[in-house]
Short mmCIF file of C-alpha atoms in Angstrom, two decimals:
data_model
loop_
_atom_site.label_atom_id
_atom_site.label_comp_id
_atom_site.label_asym_id
_atom_site.label_seq_id
_atom_site.Cartn_x
_atom_site.Cartn_y
_atom_site.Cartn_z
CA LEU A 119 58.63 -6.55 25.59
CA ALA A 120 54.97 -6.08 26.82
CA ALA A 121 52.37 -7.69 24.48
CA SER A 122 51.48 -4.36 22.91
CA GLU A 123 55.08 -3.51 22.37
CA TYR A 124 55.58 -6.78 20.70
CA LEU A 125 52.77 -6.36 18.39
CA ASP A 126 53.93 -2.89 17.47
CA PHE A 127 57.43 -4.13 16.97
CA ILE A 128 56.24 -7.06 14.47
CA HIS A 129 53.54 -5.34 12.52
CA GLY A 130 54.16 -1.68 13.12
CA LYS A 131 50.90 -0.80 14.70
CA VAL A 132 48.61 -1.67 17.69
CA GLU A 133 44.95 -1.35 17.29
CA GLY A 134 42.12 -1.04 19.72
CA GLN A 135 38.77 -2.61 20.15
CA PRO A 136 37.08 -3.93 16.92
CA LYS A 137 34.26 -1.51 15.55
CA LEU A 138 30.83 -3.06 14.96
CA ASP A 139 28.83 -2.02 11.87
CA ILE A 140 25.53 -2.87 13.27
CA ASP A 141 23.53 -2.45 10.01
CA LEU A 142 26.03 -5.05 8.32
CA GLU A 143 25.60 -7.24 11.32
CA ILE A 144 21.73 -7.15 11.23
CA ARG A 145 21.93 -7.97 7.31
CA THR A 146 24.33 -10.68 7.97
CA GLN A 147 22.26 -12.30 10.56
CA ALA A 148 19.19 -11.96 8.54
CA ALA A 149 20.77 -13.65 5.36
CA CYS A 150 22.15 -16.46 7.40
CA ARG A 151 18.66 -17.04 8.88
CA GLU A 152 16.89 -16.87 5.63
CA ALA A 153 19.50 -19.40 3.97
CA ILE A 154 18.93 -21.73 6.94
CA THR A 155 15.09 -21.40 6.71
CA GLY A 156 15.39 -22.17 2.93
CA GLU A 157 17.34 -25.18 3.75
CA LEU A 158 20.41 -24.00 1.61
CA ILE A 159 23.08 -24.28 4.46
CA GLU A 160 24.56 -27.50 5.66
CA SER A 161 26.44 -25.93 8.49
CA ALA A 162 27.17 -22.37 9.86
CA HIS A 163 29.76 -21.16 12.38
CA ASP A 164 30.31 -17.50 13.57
CA VAL A 165 33.81 -16.10 13.30
CA SER A 166 34.80 -14.94 16.68
CA ASP A 167 37.47 -16.14 18.98
CA GLY A 168 40.43 -17.14 16.76
CA GLY A 169 38.98 -15.95 13.49
CA ILE A 170 38.22 -17.94 10.37
CA ALA A 171 40.96 -20.61 10.88
CA VAL A 172 39.47 -21.47 14.25
CA ALA A 173 35.89 -21.48 13.18
CA ILE A 174 36.78 -23.89 10.30
CA ALA A 175 38.84 -26.13 12.53
CA GLU A 176 36.00 -26.32 15.14
CA SER A 177 33.49 -27.09 12.42
CA ALA A 178 35.69 -29.76 10.87
CA VAL A 179 36.15 -31.47 14.29
CA ILE A 180 32.54 -31.22 15.37
CA GLY A 181 31.33 -32.34 11.78
CA GLU A 182 34.06 -34.92 11.53
CA ILE A 183 34.89 -33.85 7.99
CA GLY A 184 37.87 -32.11 6.57
CA ALA A 185 38.15 -28.74 4.92
CA SER A 186 40.40 -27.27 2.42
CA VAL A 187 40.82 -23.22 2.17
CA ASN A 188 42.28 -22.68 -1.24
CA SER A 189 41.38 -19.12 -2.00
CA ALA A 190 44.22 -16.54 -1.46
CA PRO A 191 43.03 -13.90 0.96
CA GLU A 192 43.07 -10.21 -0.12
CA GLU A 193 45.12 -9.54 3.01
CA ARG A 194 47.92 -11.35 4.83
CA TRP A 195 47.29 -15.06 5.52
CA ASP A 196 47.72 -14.43 9.43
CA ALA A 197 45.30 -11.56 9.37
CA ALA A 198 42.71 -13.27 7.24
CA MET A 199 42.79 -16.57 9.00
CA PHE A 200 43.07 -15.31 12.67
CA GLY A 201 41.59 -11.88 12.59
CA GLU A 202 38.42 -11.48 14.57
CA THR A 203 36.79 -9.02 12.18
CA GLN A 204 33.01 -8.57 12.97
CA SER A 205 29.94 -9.82 11.03
CA ARG A 206 31.42 -12.93 9.53
CA ILE A 207 29.85 -16.45 9.29
CA ILE A 208 31.53 -19.49 7.83
CA VAL A 209 28.92 -21.68 5.97
CA SER A 210 28.92 -24.83 4.13
CA VAL A 211 26.64 -25.49 1.30
CA ASN A 212 26.06 -28.11 -1.38
CA GLN A 213 27.24 -26.96 -4.77
CA GLU A 214 23.71 -27.00 -6.08
CA ASN A 215 22.62 -24.54 -3.30
CA LEU A 216 25.44 -22.04 -3.93
CA ALA A 217 23.61 -19.92 -6.36
CA GLY A 218 20.71 -19.51 -4.03
CA LEU A 219 22.94 -18.47 -1.15
CA GLU A 220 24.66 -16.01 -3.43
CA GLU A 221 21.08 -14.53 -4.43
CA ILE A 222 20.32 -14.06 -0.63
CA THR A 223 23.67 -12.35 0.06
CA THR A 224 23.32 -10.12 -2.78
CA ALA A 225 19.72 -9.20 -1.73
CA HIS A 226 20.87 -8.38 1.67
CA ASP A 227 23.93 -6.39 0.38
CA ILE A 228 26.55 -8.58 2.32
CA PRO A 229 29.85 -9.69 0.77
CA SER A 230 30.28 -13.37 0.39
CA ARG A 231 33.01 -15.42 -1.08
CA VAL A 232 33.78 -19.08 -1.73
CA ILE A 233 37.09 -19.88 0.06
CA GLY A 234 37.33 -23.50 -0.15
CA SER A 235 35.61 -26.85 0.10
CA VAL A 236 34.69 -29.51 2.58
CA GLY A 237 35.73 -33.23 2.47
CA GLY A 238 38.29 -35.61 3.27
CA ASN A 239 40.32 -36.12 6.39
CA THR A 240 42.63 -33.15 6.47
CA LEU A 241 42.44 -29.68 7.37
CA LYS A 242 44.31 -27.39 4.89
CA PHE A 243 44.95 -23.66 4.58
CA GLY A 244 46.55 -22.97 1.21
CA ASP A 245 50.18 -24.26 1.19
CA ALA A 246 50.86 -23.11 4.81
CA ILE A 247 48.97 -25.71 6.78
CA SER A 248 48.04 -29.29 6.15
CA LEU A 249 46.96 -31.38 9.17
CA GLN A 250 45.22 -34.73 9.54
CA LEU A 251 41.87 -34.19 11.01
CA ALA A 252 42.74 -36.57 13.81
CA GLU A 253 45.61 -34.40 14.95
CA VAL A 254 43.31 -31.30 14.94
CA ASP A 255 40.68 -33.27 17.04
CA ASP A 256 43.23 -34.36 19.39
CA ALA A 257 44.67 -30.85 19.86
CA TRP A 258 41.07 -29.41 20.20
CA LYS A 259 40.06 -32.02 22.76
CA ASN A 260 43.18 -32.50 24.68
CA GLY A 261 45.63 -29.56 24.04
CA PHE A 262 44.73 -27.56 27.15
CA SER A 263 44.93 -30.49 29.56
CA ARG A 264 48.33 -31.42 28.20
CA SER A 265 49.69 -27.82 28.38
CA ILE A 266 48.90 -27.68 32.10
CA SER A 267 50.34 -31.02 32.81
CA ASP A 268 53.70 -30.31 31.17
#
């Protein structure tokens, strides 16, 4: 099967290019800048290639700290974790700054949601995935070179 036929076979639909809500994107970027300027955010990573799961994994590897996503998504796990929906940024904040961040997102009329926590030496996505951060780090740094040498 061709890739598009395979996706159609699995999920019953094939969709085109993502649509960008430019007003939402502007509000999202403004809220993030405001929270950074106000020193509320510890880290921020855009959700683009690979979706939330990849953004969190990259942040965990670069920051050398684990993360646990424990909030069940409103959609399928695969769509929520790997979907490349526009205008999303994963941020980490200290607990005492969470209310301030929520005020900013409300003022900018953008949705926000606490999906997990940062800490430890594992990367967890619900009950589906639990990996040692060292494994994720190794795959991120060496996965491509290993795949072409096999």
